[in-house]
PDB file of C-alpha atoms in Angstrom:
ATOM      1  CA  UNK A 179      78.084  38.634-148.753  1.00 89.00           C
ATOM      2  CA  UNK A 180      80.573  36.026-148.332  1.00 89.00           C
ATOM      3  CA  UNK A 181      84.346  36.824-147.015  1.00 87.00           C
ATOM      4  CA  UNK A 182      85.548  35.969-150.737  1.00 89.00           C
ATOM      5  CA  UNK A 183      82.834  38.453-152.434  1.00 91.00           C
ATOM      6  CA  UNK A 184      84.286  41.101-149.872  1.00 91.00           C
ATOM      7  CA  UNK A 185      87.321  40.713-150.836  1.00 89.00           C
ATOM      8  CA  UNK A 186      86.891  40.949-154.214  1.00 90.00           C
ATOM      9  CA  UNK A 187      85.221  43.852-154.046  1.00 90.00           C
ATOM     10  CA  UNK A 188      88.151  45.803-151.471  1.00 88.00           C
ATOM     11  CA  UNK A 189      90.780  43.692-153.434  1.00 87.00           C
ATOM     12  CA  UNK A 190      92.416  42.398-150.550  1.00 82.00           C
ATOM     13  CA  UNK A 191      92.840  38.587-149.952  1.00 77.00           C
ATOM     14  CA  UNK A 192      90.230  36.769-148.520  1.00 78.00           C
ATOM     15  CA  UNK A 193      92.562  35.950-145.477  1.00 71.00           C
ATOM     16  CA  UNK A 194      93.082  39.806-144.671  1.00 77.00           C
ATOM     17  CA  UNK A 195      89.081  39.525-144.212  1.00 84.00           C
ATOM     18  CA  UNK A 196      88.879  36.566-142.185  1.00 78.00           C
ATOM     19  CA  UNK A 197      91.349  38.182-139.364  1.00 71.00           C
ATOM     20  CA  UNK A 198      89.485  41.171-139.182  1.00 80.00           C
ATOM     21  CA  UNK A 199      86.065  39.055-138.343  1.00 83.00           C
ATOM     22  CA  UNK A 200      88.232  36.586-136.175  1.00 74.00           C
ATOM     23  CA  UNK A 201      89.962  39.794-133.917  1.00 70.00           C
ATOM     24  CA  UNK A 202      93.484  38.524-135.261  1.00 58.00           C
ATOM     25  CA  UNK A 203      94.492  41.429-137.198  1.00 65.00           C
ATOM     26  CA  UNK A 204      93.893  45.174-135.926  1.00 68.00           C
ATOM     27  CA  UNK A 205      91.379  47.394-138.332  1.00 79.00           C
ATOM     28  CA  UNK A 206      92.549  50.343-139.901  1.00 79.00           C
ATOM     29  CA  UNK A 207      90.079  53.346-140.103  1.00 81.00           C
ATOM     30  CA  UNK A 208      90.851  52.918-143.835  1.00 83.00           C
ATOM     31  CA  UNK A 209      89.322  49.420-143.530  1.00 86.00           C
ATOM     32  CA  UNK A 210      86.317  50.429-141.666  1.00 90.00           C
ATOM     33  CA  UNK A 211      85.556  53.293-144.205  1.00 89.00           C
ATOM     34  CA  UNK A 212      85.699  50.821-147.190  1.00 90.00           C
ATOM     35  CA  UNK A 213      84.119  48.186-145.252  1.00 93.00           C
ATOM     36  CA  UNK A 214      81.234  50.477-145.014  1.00 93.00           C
ATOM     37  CA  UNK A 215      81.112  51.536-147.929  1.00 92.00           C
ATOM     38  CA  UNK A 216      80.844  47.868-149.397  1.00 93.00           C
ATOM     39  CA  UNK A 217      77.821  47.417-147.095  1.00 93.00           C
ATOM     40  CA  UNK A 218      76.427  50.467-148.125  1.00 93.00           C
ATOM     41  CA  UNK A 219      76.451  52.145-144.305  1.00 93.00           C
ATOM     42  CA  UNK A 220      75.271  55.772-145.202  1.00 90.00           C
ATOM     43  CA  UNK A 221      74.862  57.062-142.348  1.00 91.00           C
ATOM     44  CA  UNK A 222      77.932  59.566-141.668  1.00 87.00           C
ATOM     45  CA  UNK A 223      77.452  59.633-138.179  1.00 89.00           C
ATOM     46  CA  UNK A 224      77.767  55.417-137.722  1.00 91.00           C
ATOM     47  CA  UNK A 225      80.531  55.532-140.150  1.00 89.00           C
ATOM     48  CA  UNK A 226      82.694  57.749-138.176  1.00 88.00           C
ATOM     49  CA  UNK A 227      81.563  56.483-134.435  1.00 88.00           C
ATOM     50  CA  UNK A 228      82.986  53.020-135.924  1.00 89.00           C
ATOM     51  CA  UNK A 229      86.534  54.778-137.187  1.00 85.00           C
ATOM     52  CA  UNK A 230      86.742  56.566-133.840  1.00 83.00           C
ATOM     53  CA  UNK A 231      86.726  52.769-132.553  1.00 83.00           C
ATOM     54  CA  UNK A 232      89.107  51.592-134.499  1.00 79.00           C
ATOM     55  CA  UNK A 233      91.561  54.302-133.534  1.00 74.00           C
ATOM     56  CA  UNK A 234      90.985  53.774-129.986  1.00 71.00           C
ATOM     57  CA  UNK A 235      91.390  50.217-130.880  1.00 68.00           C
ATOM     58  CA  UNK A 236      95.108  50.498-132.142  1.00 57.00           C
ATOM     59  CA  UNK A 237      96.109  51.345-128.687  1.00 58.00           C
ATOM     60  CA  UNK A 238      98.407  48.453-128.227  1.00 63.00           C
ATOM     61  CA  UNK A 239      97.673  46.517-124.927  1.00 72.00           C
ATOM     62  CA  UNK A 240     101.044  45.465-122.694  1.00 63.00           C
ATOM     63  CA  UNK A 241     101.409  42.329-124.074  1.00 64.00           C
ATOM     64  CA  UNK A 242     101.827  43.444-127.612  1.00 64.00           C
ATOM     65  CA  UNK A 243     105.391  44.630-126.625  1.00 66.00           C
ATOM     66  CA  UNK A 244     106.322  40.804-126.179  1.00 68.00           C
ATOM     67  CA  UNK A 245     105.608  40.047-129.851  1.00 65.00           C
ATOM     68  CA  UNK A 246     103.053  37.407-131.335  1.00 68.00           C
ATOM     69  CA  UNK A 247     101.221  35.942-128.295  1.00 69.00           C
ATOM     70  CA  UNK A 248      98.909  33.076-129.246  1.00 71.00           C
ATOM     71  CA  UNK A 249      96.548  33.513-126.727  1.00 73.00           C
ATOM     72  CA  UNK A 250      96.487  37.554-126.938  1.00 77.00           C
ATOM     73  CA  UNK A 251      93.245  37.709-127.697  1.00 78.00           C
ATOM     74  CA  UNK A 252      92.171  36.434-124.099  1.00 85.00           C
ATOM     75  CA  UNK A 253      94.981  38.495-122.157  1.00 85.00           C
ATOM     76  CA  UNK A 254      93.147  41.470-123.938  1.00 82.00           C
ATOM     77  CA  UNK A 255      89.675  39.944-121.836  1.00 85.00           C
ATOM     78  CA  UNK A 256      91.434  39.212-119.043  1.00 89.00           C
ATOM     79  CA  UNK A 257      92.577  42.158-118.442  1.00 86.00           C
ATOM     80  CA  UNK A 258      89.714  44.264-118.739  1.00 84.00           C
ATOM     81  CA  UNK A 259      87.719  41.362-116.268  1.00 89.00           C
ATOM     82  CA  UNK A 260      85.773  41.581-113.315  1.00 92.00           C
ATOM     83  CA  UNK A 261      85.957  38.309-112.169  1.00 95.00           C
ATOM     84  CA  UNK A 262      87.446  35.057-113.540  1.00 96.00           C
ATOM     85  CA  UNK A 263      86.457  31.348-112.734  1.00 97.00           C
ATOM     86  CA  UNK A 264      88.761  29.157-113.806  1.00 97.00           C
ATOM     87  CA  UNK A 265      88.790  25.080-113.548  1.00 98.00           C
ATOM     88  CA  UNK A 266      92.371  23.673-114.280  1.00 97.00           C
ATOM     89  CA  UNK A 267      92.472  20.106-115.174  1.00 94.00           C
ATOM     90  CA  UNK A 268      96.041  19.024-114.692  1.00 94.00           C
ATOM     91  CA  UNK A 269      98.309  21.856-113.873  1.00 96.00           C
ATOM     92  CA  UNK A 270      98.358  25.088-111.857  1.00 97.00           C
ATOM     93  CA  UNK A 271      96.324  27.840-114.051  1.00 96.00           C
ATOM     94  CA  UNK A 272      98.942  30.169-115.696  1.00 94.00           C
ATOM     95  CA  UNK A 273      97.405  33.525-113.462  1.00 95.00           C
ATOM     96  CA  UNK A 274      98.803  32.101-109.975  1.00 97.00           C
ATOM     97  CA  UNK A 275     102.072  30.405-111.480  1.00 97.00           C
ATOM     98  CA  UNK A 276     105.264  30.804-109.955  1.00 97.00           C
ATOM     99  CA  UNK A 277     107.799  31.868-112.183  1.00 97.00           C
ATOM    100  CA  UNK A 278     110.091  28.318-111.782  1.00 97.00           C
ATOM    101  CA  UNK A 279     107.103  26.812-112.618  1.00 98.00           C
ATOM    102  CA  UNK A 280     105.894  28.524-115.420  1.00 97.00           C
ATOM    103  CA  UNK A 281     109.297  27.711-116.796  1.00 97.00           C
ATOM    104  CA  UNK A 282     108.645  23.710-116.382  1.00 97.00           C
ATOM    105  CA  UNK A 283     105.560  24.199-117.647  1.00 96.00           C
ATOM    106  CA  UNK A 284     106.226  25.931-120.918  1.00 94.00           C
ATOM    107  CA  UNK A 285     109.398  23.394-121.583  1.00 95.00           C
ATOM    108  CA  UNK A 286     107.388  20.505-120.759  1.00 94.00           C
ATOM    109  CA  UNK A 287     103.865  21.550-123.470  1.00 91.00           C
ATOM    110  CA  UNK A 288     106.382  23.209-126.302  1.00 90.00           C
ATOM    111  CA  UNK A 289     109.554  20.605-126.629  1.00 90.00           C
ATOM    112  CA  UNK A 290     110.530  22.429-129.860  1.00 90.00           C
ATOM    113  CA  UNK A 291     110.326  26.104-128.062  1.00 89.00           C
ATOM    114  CA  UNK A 292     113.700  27.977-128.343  1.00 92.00           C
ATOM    115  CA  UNK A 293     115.285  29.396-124.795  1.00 93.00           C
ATOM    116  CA  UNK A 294     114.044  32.743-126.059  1.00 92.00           C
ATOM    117  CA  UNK A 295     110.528  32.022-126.916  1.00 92.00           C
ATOM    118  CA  UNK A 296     110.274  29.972-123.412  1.00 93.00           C
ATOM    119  CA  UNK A 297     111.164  32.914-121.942  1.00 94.00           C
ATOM    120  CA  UNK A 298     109.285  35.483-123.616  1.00 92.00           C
ATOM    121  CA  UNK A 299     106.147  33.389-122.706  1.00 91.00           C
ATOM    122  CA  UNK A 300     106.710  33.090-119.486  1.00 94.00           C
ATOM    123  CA  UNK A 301     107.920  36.688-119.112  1.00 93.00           C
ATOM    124  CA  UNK A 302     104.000  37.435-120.032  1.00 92.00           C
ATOM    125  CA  UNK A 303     102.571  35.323-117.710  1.00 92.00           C
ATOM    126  CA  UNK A 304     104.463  36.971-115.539  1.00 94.00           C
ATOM    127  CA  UNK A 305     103.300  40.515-116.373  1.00 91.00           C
ATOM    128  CA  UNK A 306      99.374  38.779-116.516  1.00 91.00           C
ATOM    129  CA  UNK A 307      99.270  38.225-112.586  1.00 92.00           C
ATOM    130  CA  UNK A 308     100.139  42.171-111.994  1.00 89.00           C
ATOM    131  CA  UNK A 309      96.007  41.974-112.729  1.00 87.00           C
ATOM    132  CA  UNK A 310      95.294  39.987-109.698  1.00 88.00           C
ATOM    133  CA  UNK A 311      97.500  42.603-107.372  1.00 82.00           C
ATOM    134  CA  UNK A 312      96.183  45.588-108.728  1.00 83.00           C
ATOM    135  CA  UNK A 313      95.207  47.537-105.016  1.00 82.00           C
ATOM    136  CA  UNK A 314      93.130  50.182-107.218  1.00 81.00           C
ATOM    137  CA  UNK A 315      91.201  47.054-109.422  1.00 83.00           C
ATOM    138  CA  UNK A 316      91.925  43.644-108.295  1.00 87.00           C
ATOM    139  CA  UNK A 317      90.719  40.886-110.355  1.00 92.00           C
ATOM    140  CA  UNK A 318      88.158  38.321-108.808  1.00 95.00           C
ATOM    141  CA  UNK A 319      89.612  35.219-108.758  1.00 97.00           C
ATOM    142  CA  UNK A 320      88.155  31.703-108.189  1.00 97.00           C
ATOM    143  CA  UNK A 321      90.433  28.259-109.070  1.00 98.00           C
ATOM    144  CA  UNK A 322      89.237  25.211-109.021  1.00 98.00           C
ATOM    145  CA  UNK A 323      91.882  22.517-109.377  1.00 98.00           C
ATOM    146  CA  UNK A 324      91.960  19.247-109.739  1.00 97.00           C
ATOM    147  CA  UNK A 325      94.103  17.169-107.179  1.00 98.00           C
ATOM    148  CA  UNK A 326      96.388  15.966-110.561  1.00 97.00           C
ATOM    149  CA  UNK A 327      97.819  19.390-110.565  1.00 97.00           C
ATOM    150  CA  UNK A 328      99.334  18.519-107.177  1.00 97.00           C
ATOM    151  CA  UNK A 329     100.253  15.381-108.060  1.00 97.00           C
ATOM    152  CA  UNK A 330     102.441  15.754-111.207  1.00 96.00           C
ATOM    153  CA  UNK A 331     105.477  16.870-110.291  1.00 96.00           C
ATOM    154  CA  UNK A 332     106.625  19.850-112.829  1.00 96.00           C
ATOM    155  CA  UNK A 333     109.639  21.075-112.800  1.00 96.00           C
ATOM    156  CA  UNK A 334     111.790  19.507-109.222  1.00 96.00           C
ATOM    157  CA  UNK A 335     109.953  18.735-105.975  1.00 97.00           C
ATOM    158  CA  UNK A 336     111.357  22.251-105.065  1.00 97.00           C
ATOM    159  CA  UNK A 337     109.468  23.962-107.817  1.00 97.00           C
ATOM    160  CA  UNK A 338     106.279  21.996-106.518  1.00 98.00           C
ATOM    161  CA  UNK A 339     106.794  23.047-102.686  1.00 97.00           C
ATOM    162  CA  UNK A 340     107.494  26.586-103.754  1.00 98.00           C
ATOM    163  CA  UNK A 341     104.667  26.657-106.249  1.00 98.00           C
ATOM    164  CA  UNK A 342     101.929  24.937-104.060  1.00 98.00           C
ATOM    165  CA  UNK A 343     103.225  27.446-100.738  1.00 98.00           C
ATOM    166  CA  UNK A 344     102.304  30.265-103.291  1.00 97.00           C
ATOM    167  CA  UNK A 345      98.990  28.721-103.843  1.00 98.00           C
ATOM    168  CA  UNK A 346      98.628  29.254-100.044  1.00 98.00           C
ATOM    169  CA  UNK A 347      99.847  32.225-100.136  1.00 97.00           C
ATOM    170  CA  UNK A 348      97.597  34.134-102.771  1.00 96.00           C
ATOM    171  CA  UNK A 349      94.568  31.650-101.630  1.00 96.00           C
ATOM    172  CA  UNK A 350      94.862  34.338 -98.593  1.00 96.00           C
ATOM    173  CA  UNK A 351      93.771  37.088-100.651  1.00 93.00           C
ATOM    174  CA  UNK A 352      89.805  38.419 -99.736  1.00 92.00           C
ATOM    175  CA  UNK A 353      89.278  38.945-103.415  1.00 94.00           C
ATOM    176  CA  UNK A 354      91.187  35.106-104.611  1.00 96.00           C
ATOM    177  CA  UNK A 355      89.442  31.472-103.779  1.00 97.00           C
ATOM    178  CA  UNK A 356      91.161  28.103-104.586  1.00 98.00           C
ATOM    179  CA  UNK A 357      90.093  24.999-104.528  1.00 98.00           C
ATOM    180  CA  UNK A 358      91.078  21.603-104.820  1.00 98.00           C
ATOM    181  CA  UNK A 359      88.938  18.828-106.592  1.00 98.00           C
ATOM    182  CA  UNK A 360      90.318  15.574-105.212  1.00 97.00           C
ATOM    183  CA  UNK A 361      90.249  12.289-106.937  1.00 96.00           C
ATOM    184  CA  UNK A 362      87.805  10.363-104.010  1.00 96.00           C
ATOM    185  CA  UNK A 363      85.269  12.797-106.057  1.00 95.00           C
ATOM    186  CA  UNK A 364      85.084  10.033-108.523  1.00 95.00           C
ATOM    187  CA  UNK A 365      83.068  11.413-112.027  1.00 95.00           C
ATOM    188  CA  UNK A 366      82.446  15.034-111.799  1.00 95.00           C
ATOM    189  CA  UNK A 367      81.785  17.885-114.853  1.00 93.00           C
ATOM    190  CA  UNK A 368      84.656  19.057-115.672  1.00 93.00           C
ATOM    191  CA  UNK A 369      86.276  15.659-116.502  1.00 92.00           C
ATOM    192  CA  UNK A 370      86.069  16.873-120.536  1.00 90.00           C
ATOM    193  CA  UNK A 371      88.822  19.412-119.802  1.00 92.00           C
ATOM    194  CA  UNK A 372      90.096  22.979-118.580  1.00 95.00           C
ATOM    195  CA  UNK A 373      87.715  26.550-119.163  1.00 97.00           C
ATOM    196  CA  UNK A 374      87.135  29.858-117.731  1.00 96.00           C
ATOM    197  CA  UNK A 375      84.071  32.085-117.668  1.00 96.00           C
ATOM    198  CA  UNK A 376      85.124  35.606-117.902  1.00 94.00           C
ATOM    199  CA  UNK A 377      82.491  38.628-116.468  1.00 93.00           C
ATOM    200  CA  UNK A 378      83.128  42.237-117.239  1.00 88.00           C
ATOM    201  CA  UNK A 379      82.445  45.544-115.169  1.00 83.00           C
ATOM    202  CA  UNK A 380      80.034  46.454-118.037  1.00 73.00           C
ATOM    203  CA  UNK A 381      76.797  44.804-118.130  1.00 71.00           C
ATOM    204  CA  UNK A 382      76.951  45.289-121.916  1.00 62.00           C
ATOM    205  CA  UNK A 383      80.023  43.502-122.253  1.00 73.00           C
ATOM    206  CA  UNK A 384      78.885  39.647-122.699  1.00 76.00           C
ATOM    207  CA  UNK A 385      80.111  36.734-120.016  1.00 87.00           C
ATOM    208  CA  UNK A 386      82.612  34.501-122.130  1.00 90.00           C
ATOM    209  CA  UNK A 387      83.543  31.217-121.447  1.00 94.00           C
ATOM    210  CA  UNK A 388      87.434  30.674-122.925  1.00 93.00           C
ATOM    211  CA  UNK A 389      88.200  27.217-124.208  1.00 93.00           C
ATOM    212  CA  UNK A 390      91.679  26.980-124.917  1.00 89.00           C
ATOM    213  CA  UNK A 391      92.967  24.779-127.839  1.00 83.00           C
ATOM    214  CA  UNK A 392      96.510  23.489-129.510  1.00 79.00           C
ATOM    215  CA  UNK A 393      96.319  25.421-132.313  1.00 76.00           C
ATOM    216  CA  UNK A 394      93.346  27.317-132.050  1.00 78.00           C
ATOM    217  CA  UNK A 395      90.544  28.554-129.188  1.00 84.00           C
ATOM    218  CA  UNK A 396      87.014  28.708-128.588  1.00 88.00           C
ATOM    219  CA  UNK A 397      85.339  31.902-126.708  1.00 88.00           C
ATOM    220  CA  UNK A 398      81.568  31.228-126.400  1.00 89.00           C
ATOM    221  CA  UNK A 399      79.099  34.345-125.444  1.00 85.00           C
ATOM    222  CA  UNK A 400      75.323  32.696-126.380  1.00 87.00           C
ATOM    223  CA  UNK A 401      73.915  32.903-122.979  1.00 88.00           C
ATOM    224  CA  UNK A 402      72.502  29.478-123.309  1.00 93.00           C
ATOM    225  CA  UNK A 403      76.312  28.314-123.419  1.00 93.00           C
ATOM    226  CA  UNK A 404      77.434  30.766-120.499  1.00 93.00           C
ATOM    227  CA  UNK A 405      74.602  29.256-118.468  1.00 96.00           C
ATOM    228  CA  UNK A 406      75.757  25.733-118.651  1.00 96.00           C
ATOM    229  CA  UNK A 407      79.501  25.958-117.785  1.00 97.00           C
ATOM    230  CA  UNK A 408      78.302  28.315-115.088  1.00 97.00           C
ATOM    231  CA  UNK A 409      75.699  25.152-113.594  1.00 97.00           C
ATOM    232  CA  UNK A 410      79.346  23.094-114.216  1.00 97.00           C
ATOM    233  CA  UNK A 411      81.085  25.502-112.179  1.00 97.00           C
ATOM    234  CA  UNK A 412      78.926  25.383-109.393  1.00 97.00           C
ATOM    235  CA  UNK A 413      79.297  21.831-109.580  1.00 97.00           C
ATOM    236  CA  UNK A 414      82.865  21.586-109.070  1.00 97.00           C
ATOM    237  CA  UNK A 415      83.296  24.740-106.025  1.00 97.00           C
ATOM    238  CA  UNK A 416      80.253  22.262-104.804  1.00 97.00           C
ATOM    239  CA  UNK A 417      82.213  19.021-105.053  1.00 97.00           C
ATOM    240  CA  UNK A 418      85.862  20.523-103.947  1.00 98.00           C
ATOM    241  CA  UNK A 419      87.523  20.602-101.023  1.00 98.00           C
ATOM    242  CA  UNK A 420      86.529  24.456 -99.258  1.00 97.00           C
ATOM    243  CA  UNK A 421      89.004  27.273 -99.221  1.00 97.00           C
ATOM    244  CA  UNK A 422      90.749  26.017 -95.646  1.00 97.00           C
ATOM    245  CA  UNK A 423      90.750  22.566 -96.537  1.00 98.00           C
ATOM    246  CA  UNK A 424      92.225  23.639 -99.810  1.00 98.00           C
ATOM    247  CA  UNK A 425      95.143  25.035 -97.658  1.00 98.00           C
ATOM    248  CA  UNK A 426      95.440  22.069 -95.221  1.00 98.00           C
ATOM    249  CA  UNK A 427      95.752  19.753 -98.187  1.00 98.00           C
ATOM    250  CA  UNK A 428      98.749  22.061-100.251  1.00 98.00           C
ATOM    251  CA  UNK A 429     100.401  22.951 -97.352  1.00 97.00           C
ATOM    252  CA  UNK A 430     100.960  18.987 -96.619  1.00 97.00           C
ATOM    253  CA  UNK A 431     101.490  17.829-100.075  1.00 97.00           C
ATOM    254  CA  UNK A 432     104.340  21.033-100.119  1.00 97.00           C
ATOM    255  CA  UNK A 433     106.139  18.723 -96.605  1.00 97.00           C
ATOM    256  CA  UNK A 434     105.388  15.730 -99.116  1.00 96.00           C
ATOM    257  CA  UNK A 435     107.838  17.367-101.581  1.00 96.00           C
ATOM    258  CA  UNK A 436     109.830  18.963 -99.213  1.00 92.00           C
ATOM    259  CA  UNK A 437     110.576  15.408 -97.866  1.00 83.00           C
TER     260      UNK A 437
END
């Protein structure tokens, strides 16, 4: 059936049904019982494991308290993650921000933000890095960077220092690797843009690799697809400068700023 012959049939817009199969709208029990019934499900037992699910799923995560988050969808991942390996293109990735950052950050990408959505957003990033100090579950955590994430001053030359001491700071961490990629690297794979491959505790639970867009984002879970951003990640912790180096070069570009 198509979304629109669905809908017809529940009387519901066809909009309503494209959330649900998108994860952008919660599912009712109610929904799941009709939704079965449309696709003739008869087994009793299926039908009410799957409305169990949705009731557990109506648990509201954390971040659901701050309103409509764009991205909620991978906060929800990232917070039930393993580990994360992330490659950051041309800023500091949101997880190890500083807070005066963060701020520079979010004024800088959304000119047309209001004081109050600025903060709110950067109030959740906030509460996102309490995943990455859990003592009882800490989050594995490897950054790549690339050098123009140094280099662009955000915010003041204070916010830099401050921001790239944290980076030294957390890099300090046994479970939390950074990296820098610097330019004398020349070509290298991740010149197309920023991702993040996402592993679970749960071998059922499929690898994702996050590709974050304007308007919309991309989470890809074909192993074929995992596979190659995971050969790309190798190449970049490959071509990077190692974890000490990593620290040697921010701690000196922090005196640059400091300066």
């Amino acid at each position: 059936m198509t979304a629109e012959e669905v809908a017809e049939r529940l009387l519901v817009s066809q909009s309503k049904i494209s959330r649900l199969e998108n994860g952008r709208r919660s599912i009712s029990q109610r929904d799941v019982r009709d939704l079965c019934g449309v696709y003739g499900v008869e087994d009793h037992r299926i039908v009410d494991s799957l409305m169990q699910m949705a009731k557990e799923s109506r648990q509201q995560g954390w971040w659901h308290a701050f309103g409509d988050i764009p991205y909620s969808v991978y906060i929800g991942l990232e917070t039930d993650a393993a580990s994360l390996r992330i490659y950051e293109a041309s800023v500091v990735p949101g997880i190890l921000q500083t807070p005066g950052y963060a701020t520079a950050v979010t004024e800088g990408s959304w000119p047309e933000a209001t004081a109050a959505e600025i903060e709110r957003r950067v109030q959740v990033r906030m509460r996102r890095q309490e995943r990455i100090t859990d003592p009882d579950n800490p989050l594995r955590l490897w950054a790549v960077i690339d050098e123009s994430a140094v280099r662009r001053i955000v915010g003041t030359r204070a916010t830099m220092c401050e921001q790239l001491e944290h980076l030294v700071q957390l890099s300090l961490q046994p479970y939390i690797t950074v990296q820098i990629l610097p330019f004398d690297v020349g070509a290298h794979p991740g010149m197309y843009g920023k991702f993040c491959i996402l592993e679970f505790h749960d071998p059922q639970d499929a690898s994702t690799v996050y590709l974050e867009g304007i308007t919309s984002d991309l989470y890809l879970e074909k192993p074929s697809d995992v596979q190659v951003y995971s050969v790309m990640y190798e190449h970049l912790r490959m071509q990077a400068l190692n974890a000490e180096q990593t620290r040697r070069f921010l701690l000196s570009a922090a005196d640059e700023y400091r300066d």
